[in-house]
mmCIF file of C-alpha atoms and ligand atoms in Angstrom:
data_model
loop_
_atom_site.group_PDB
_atom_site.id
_atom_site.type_symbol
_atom_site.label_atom_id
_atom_site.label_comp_id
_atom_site.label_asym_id
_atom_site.label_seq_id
_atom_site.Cartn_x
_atom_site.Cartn_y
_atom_site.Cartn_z
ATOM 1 C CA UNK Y 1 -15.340 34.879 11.413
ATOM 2 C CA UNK Y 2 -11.938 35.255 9.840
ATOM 3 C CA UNK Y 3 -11.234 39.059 9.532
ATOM 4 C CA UNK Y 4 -8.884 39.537 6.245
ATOM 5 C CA UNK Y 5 -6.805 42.026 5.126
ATOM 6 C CA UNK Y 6 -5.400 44.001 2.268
ATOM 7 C CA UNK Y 7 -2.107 45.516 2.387
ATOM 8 C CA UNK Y 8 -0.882 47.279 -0.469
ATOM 9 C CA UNK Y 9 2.326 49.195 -0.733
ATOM 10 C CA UNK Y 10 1.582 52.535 -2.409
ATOM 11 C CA UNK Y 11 4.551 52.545 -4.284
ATOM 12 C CA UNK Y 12 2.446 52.710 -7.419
ATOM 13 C CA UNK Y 13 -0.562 51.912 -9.462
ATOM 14 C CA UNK Y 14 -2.243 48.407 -8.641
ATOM 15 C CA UNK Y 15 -1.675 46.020 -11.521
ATOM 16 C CA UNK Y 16 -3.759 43.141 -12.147
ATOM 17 C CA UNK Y 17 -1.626 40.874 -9.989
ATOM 18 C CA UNK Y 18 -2.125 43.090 -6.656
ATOM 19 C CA UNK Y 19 -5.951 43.447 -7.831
ATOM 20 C CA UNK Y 20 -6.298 39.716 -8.239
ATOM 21 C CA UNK Y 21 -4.748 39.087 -5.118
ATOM 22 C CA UNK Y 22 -7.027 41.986 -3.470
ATOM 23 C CA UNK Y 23 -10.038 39.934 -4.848
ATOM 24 C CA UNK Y 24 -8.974 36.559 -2.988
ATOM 25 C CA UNK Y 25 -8.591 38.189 0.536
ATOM 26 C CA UNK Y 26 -11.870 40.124 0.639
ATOM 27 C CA UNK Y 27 -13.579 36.575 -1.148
ATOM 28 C CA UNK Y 28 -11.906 34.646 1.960
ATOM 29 C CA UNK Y 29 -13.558 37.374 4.047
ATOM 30 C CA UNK Y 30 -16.631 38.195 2.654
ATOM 31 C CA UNK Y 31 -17.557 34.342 1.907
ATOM 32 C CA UNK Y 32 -16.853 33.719 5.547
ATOM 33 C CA UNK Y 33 -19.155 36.995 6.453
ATOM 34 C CA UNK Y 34 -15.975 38.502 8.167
ATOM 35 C CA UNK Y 35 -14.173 42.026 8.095
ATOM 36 C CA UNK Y 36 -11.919 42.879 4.658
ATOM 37 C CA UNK Y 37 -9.950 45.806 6.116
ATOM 38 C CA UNK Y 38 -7.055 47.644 4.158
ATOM 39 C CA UNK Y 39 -3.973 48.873 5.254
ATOM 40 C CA UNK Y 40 -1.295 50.976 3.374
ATOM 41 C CA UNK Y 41 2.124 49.906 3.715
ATOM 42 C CA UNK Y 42 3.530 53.178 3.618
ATOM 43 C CA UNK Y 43 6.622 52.754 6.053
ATOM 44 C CA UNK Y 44 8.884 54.552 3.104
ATOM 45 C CA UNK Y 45 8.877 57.743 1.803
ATOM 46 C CA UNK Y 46 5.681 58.440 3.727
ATOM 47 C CA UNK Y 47 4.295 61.166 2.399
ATOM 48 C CA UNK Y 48 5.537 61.140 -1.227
ATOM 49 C CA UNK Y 49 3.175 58.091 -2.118
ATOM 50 C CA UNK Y 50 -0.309 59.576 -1.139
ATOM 51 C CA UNK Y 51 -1.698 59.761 -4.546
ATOM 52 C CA UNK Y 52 -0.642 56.578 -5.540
ATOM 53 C CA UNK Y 53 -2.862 55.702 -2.256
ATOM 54 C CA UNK Y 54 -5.864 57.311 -3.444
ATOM 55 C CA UNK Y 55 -5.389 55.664 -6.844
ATOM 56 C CA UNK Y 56 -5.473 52.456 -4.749
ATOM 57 C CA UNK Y 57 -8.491 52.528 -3.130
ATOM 58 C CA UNK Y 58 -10.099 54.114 -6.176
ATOM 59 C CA UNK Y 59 -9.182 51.198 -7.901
ATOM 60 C CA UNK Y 60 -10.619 48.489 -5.228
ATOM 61 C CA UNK Y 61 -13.682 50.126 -4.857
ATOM 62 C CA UNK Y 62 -14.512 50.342 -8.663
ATOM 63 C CA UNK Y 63 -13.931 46.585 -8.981
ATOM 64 C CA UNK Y 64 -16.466 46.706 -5.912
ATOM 65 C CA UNK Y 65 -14.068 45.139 -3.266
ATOM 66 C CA UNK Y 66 -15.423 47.146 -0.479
ATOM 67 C CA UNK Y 67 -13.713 47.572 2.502
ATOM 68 C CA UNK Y 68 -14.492 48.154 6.767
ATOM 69 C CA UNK Y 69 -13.237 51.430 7.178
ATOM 70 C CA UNK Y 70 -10.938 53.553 8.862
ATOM 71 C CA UNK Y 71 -7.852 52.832 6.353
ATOM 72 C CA UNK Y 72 -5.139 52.605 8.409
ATOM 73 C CA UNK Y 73 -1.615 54.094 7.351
ATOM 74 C CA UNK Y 74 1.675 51.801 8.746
ATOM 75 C CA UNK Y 75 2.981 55.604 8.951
ATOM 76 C CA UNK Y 76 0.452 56.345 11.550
ATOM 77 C CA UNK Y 77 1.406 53.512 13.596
ATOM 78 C CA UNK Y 78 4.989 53.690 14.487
ATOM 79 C CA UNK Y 79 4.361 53.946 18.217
ATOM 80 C CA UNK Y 80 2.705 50.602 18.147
ATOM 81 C CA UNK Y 81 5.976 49.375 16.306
ATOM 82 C CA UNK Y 82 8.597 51.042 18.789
ATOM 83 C CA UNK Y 83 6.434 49.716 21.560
ATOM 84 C CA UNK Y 84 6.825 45.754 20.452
ATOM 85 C CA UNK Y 85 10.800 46.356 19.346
ATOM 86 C CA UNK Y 86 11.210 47.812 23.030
ATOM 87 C CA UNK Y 87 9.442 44.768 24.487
ATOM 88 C CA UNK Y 88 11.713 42.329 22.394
ATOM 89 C CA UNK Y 89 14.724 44.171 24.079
ATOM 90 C CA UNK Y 90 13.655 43.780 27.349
ATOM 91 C CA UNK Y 91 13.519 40.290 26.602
ATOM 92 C CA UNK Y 92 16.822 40.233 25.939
ATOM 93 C CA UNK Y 93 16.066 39.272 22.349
ATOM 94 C CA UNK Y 94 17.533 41.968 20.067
ATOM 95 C CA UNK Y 95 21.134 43.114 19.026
ATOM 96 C CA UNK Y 96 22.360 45.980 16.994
ATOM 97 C CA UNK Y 97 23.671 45.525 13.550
ATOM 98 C CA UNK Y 98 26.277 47.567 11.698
ATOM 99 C CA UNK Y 99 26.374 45.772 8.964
ATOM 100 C CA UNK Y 100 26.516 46.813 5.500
ATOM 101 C CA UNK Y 101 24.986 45.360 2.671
ATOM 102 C CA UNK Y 102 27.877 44.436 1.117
ATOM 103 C CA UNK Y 103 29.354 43.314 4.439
ATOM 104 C CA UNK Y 104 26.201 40.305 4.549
ATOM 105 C CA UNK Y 105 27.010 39.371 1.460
ATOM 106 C CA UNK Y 106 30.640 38.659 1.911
ATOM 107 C CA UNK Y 107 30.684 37.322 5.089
ATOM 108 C CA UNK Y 108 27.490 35.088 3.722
ATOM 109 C CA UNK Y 109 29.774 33.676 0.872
ATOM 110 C CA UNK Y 110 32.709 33.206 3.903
ATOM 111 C CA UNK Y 111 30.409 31.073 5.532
ATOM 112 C CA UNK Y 112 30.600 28.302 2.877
ATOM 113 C CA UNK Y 113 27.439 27.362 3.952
ATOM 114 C CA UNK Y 114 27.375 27.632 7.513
ATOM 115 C CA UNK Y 115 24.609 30.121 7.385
ATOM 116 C CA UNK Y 116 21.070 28.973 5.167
ATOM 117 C CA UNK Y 117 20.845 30.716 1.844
ATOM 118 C CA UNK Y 118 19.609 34.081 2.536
ATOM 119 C CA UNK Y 119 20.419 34.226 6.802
ATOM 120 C CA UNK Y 120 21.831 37.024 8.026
ATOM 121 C CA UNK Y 121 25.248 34.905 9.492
ATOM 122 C CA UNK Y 122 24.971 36.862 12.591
ATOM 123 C CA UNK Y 123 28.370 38.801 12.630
ATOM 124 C CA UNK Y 124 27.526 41.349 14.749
ATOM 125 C CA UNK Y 125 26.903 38.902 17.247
ATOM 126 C CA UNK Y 126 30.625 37.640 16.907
ATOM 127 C CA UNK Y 127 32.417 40.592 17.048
ATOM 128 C CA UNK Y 128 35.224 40.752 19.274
ATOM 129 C CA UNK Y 129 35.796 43.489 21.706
ATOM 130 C CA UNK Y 130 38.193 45.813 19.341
ATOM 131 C CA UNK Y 131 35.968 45.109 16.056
ATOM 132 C CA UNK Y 132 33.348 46.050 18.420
ATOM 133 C CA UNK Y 133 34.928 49.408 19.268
ATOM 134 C CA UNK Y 134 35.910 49.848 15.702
ATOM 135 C CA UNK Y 135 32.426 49.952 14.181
ATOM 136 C CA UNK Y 136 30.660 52.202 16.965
ATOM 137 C CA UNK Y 137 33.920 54.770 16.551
ATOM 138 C CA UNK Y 138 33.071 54.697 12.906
ATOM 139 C CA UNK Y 139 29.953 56.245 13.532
ATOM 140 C CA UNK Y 140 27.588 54.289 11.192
ATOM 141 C CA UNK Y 141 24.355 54.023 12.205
ATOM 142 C CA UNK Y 142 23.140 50.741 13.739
ATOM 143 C CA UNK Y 143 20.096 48.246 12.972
ATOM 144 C CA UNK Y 144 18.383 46.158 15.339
ATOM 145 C CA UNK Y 145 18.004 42.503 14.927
ATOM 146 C CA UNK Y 146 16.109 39.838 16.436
ATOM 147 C CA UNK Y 147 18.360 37.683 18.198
ATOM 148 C CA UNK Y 148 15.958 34.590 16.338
ATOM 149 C CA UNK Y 149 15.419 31.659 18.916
ATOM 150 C CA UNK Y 150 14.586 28.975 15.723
ATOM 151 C CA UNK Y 151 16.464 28.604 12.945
ATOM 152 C CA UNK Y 152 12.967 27.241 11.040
ATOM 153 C CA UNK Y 153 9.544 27.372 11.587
ATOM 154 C CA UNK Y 154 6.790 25.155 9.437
ATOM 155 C CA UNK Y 155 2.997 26.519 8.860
ATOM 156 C CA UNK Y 156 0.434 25.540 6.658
ATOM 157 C CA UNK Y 157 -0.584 27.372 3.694
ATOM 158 C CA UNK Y 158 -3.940 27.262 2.493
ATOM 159 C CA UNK Y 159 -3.375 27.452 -0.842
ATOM 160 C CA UNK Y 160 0.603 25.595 -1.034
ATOM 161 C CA UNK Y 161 -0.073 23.182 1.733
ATOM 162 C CA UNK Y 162 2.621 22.717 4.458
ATOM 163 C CA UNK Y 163 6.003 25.096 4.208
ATOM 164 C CA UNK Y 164 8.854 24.834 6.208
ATOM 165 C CA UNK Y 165 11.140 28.311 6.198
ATOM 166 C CA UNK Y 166 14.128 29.736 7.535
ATOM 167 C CA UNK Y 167 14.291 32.028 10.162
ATOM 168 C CA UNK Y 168 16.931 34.410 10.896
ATOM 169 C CA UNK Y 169 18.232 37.252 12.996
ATOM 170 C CA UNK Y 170 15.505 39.362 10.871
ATOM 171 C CA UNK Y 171 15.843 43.251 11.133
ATOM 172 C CA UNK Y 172 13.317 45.192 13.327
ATOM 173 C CA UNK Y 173 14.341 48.843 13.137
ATOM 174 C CA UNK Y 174 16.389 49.781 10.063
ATOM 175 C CA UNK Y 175 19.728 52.072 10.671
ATOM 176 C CA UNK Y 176 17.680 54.828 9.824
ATOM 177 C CA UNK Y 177 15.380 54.167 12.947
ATOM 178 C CA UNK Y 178 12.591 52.813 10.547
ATOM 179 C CA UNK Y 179 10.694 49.867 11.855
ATOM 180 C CA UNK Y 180 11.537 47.118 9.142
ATOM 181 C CA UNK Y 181 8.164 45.959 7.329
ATOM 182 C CA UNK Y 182 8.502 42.221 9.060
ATOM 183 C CA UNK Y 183 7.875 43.968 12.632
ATOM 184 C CA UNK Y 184 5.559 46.442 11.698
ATOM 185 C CA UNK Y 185 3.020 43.699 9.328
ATOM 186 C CA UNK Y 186 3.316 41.067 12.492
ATOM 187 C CA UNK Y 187 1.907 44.141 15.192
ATOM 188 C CA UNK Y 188 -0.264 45.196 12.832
ATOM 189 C CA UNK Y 189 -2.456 42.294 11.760
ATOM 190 C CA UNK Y 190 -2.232 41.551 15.455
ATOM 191 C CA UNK Y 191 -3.517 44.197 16.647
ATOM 192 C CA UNK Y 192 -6.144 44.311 13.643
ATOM 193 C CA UNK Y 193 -6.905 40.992 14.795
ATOM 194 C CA UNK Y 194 -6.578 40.080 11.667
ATOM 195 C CA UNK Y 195 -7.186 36.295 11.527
ATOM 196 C CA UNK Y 196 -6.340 35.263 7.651
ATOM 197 C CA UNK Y 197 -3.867 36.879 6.329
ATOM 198 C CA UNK Y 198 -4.123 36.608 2.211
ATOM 199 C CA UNK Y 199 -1.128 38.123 -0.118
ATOM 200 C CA UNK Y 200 1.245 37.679 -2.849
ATOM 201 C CA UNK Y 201 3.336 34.012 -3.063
ATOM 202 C CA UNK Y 202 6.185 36.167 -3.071
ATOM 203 C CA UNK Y 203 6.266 36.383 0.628
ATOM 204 C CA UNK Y 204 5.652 32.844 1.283
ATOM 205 C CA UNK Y 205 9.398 33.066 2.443
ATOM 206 C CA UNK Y 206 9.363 36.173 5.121
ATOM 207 C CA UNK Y 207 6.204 34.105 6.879
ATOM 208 C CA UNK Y 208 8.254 32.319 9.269
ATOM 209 C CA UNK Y 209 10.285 34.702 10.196
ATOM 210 C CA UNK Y 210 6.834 36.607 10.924
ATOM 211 C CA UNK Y 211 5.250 33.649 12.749
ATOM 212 C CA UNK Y 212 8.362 33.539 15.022
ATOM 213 C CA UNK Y 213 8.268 36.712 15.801
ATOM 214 C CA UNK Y 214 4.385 36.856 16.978
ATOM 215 C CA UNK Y 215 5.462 34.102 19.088
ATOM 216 C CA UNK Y 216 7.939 35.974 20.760
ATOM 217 C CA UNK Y 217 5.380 38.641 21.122
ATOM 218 C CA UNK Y 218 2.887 36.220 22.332
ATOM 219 C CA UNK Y 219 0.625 37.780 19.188
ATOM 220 C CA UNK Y 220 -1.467 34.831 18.168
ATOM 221 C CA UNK Y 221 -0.719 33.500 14.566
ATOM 222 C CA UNK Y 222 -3.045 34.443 12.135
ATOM 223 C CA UNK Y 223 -4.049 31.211 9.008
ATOM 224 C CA UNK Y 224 -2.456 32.572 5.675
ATOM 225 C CA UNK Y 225 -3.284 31.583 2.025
ATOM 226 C CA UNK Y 226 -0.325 33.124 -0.275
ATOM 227 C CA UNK Y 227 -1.726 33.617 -3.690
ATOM 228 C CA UNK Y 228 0.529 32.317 -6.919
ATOM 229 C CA UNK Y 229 1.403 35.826 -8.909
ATOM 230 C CA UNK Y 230 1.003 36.759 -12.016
ATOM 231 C CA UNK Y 231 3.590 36.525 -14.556
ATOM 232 C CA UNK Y 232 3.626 38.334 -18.132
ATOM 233 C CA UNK Y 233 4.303 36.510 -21.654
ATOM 234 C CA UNK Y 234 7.373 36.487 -20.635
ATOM 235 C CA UNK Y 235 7.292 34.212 -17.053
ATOM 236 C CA UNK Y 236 8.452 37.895 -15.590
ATOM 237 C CA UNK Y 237 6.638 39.155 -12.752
ATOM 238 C CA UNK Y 238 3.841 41.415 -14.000
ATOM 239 C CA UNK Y 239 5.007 45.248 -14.628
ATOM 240 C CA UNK Y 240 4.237 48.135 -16.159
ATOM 241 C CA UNK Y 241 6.367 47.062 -19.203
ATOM 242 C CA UNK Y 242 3.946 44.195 -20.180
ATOM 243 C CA UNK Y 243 1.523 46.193 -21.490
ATOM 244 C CA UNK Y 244 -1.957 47.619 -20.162
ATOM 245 C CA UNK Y 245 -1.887 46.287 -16.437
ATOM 246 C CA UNK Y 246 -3.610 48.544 -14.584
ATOM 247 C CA UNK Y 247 -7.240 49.958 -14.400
ATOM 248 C CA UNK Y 248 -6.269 52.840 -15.605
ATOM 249 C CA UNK Y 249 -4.325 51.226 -18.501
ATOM 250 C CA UNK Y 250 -7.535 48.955 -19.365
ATOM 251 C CA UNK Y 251 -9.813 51.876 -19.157
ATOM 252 C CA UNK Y 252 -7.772 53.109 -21.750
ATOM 253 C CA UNK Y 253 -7.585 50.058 -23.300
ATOM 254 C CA UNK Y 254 -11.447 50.228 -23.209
ATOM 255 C CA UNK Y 255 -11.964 47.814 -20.764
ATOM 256 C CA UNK Y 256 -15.150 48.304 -17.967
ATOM 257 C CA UNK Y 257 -13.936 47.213 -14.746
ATOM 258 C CA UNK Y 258 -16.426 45.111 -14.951
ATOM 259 C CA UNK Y 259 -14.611 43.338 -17.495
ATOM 260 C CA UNK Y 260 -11.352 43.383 -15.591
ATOM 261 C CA UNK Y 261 -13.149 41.743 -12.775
ATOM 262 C CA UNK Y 262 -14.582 39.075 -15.224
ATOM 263 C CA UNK Y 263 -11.026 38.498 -16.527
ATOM 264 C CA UNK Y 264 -9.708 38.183 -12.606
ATOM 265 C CA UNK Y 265 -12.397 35.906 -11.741
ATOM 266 C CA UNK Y 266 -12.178 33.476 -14.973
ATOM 267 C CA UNK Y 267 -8.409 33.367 -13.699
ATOM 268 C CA UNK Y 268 -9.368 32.185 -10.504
ATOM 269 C CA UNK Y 269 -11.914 29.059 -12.381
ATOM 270 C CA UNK Y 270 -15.038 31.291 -10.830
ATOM 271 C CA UNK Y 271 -16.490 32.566 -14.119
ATOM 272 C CA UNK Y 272 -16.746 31.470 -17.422
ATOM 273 C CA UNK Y 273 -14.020 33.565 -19.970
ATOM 274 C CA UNK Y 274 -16.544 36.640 -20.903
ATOM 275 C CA UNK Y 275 -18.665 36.505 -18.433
ATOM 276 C CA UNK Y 276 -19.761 39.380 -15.968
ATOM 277 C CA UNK Y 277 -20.523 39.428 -12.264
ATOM 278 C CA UNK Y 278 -20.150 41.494 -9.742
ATOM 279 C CA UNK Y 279 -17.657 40.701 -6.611
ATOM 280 C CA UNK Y 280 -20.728 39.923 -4.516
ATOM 281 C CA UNK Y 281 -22.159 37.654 -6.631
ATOM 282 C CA UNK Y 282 -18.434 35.665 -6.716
ATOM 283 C CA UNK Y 283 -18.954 35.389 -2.953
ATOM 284 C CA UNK Y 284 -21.127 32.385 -3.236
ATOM 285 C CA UNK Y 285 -19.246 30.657 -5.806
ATOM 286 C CA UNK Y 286 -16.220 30.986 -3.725
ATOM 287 C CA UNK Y 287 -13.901 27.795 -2.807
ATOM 288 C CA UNK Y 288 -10.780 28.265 -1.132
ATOM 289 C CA UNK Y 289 -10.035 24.434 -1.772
ATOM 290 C CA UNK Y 290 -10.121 25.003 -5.706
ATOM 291 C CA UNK Y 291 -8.168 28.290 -5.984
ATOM 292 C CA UNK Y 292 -5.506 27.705 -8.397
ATOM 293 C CA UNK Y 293 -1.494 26.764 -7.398
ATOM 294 C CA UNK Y 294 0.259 27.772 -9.930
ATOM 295 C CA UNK Y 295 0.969 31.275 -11.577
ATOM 296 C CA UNK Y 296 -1.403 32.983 -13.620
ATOM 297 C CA UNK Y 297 0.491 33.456 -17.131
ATOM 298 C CA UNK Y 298 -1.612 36.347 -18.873
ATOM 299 C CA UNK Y 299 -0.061 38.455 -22.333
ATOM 300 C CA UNK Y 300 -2.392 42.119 -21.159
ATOM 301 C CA UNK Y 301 -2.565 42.994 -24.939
ATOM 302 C CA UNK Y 302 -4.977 39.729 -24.975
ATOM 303 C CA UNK Y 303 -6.811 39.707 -21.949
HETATM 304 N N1 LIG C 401 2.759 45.501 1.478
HETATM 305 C C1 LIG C 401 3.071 44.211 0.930
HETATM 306 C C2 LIG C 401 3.028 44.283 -0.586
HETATM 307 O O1 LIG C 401 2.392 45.177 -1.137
HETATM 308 C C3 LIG C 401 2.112 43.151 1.376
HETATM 309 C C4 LIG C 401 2.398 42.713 2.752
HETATM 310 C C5 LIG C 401 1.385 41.749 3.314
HETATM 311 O O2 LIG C 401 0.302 41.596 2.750
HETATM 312 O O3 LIG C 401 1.686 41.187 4.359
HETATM 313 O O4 LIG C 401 3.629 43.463 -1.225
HETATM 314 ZN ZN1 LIG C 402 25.748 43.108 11.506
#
């Protein structure tokens, strides 16, 4: 058993990137006879994004990537969030930023190299007293940070092998009292007991941060496998502008989704170009140890 996960953002329509990623995680759960739950991501603009939501799960279940109900909603959940920040501050373990963005960035280029690439350099740890005073009398709105207790933390991928990652003083409630997405995905697969966490390559980065902070929370670390993305013609991220990259688009386009499953799968080395099967029938043919490293390079106008 290795419950798995889905966790879109519904900040729009699924492309075939998310979708192909989608069919990974429920093959790493449904080969291994385990729950595929789903989870939307909808910690901004909560209510705006329902439809795209809808679209969402439309979308999985007419590629037949069926799912262990309920759905849960990160919106729904913020007690569970508050709960874990307030436990990190008992601990002694956070510290309030007010920080702008443009205030990292300098004082990340004054560092000249202090801080890692990308660290938050931890000035609102260093203030002095009277910068201190300054700040809260300016009335800007604070964040809370981890006060990290690593600067790196190493894990093994299942699909890129061993990864060693910076950790920082990550944010866990945003200034506007938001619990920041690294908190809120760490309590959540937790307590979803989620055990294999499967998802875009372009988080390969945030996961130690993550896997520090379920230590701190004495959450137990799920296994991830972080799936190479899809790029356009171009080597761009896949996007809207590349063409027809949605269902809805290749419906259009006169695709089945049938035939955008085939085209997912022959990506993946588990069908032959052309050829049709269903998700469940993929199940068997499933190996996690052949799944491809690199990204998948596809031009949509001739998929
Ligand atoms: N919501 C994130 C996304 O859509 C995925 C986060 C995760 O799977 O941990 O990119
Ligand atoms: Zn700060």
């Amino acid at each position: 058993m290795a419950d798995g996960r889905f966790a879109p953002s519904p900040t729009g329509e699924l492309h075939l990137g998310n979708l192909r990623t989608a069919l990974v995680a429920w093959l790493f759960a449904r080969s291994q006879r385990s729950r595929f739950l789903v989870r939307i991501e909808d910690l901004d603009d909560r209510v705006a994004n329902r439809r795209y939501e809808e679209g969402q799960l439309a979308d999985l279940a007419a590629t037949g990537l069926t799912w262990d109900p309920p759905v849960v909603r990160q919106s729904e959940r913020f007690d569970l969030y508050h709960d874990a920040i307030a436990t990190l501050a008992a601990a002694g373990l956070t510290y309030e930023c007010t920080c702008t963005r443009r205030e990292i960035r300098e004082a990340a280029s004054a560092s000249h190299g202090d801080a890692p690439e990308g660290a938050y350099p931890g000035t609102c740890l260093r203030l002095t007293a009277k910068e201190r005073a300054e700040r809260s009398a300016s009335g800007r709105p604070a964040a809370l940070r981890l006060r990290a207790q690593v600067e790196s933390e190493v894990f093994v991928d299942r699909i890129h092998g061993p990864y060693d990652g910076l950790v920082d003083d990550v944010v866990l409630r945003r200034n506007d009292g938001v619990p920041a997405y690294n908190l809120a995905v760490v309590v959540d697969d937790a307590a979803q007991r989620i055990e294999e966490v499967v998802r875009g390559d372009d988080l390969l980065s945030s996961t130690p941060r993550q896997l520090h902070l379920a230590d701190l929370l004495g959450l137990a670390r799920p296994a991830h496998a972080h799936v190479p993305l899809v790029l356009g013609p171009d080597g761009e991220r896949m996007a809207k502008r590349h063409g027809a990259v949605t269902l809805s688009d290749r419906r259009a386009a006169g695709d089945t989704p049938a035939q955008v499953l085939s085209a997912l799968a022959a990506s993946l080395g588990l069908v032959e170009p052309g050829e049709l099967r269903t998700a469940a029938e993929l199940v068997s043919r499933f190996d996690p140890t052949t799944l491809p490293t690199d990204p998948w390079l596809v031009d949509p106008g001739q998929l």
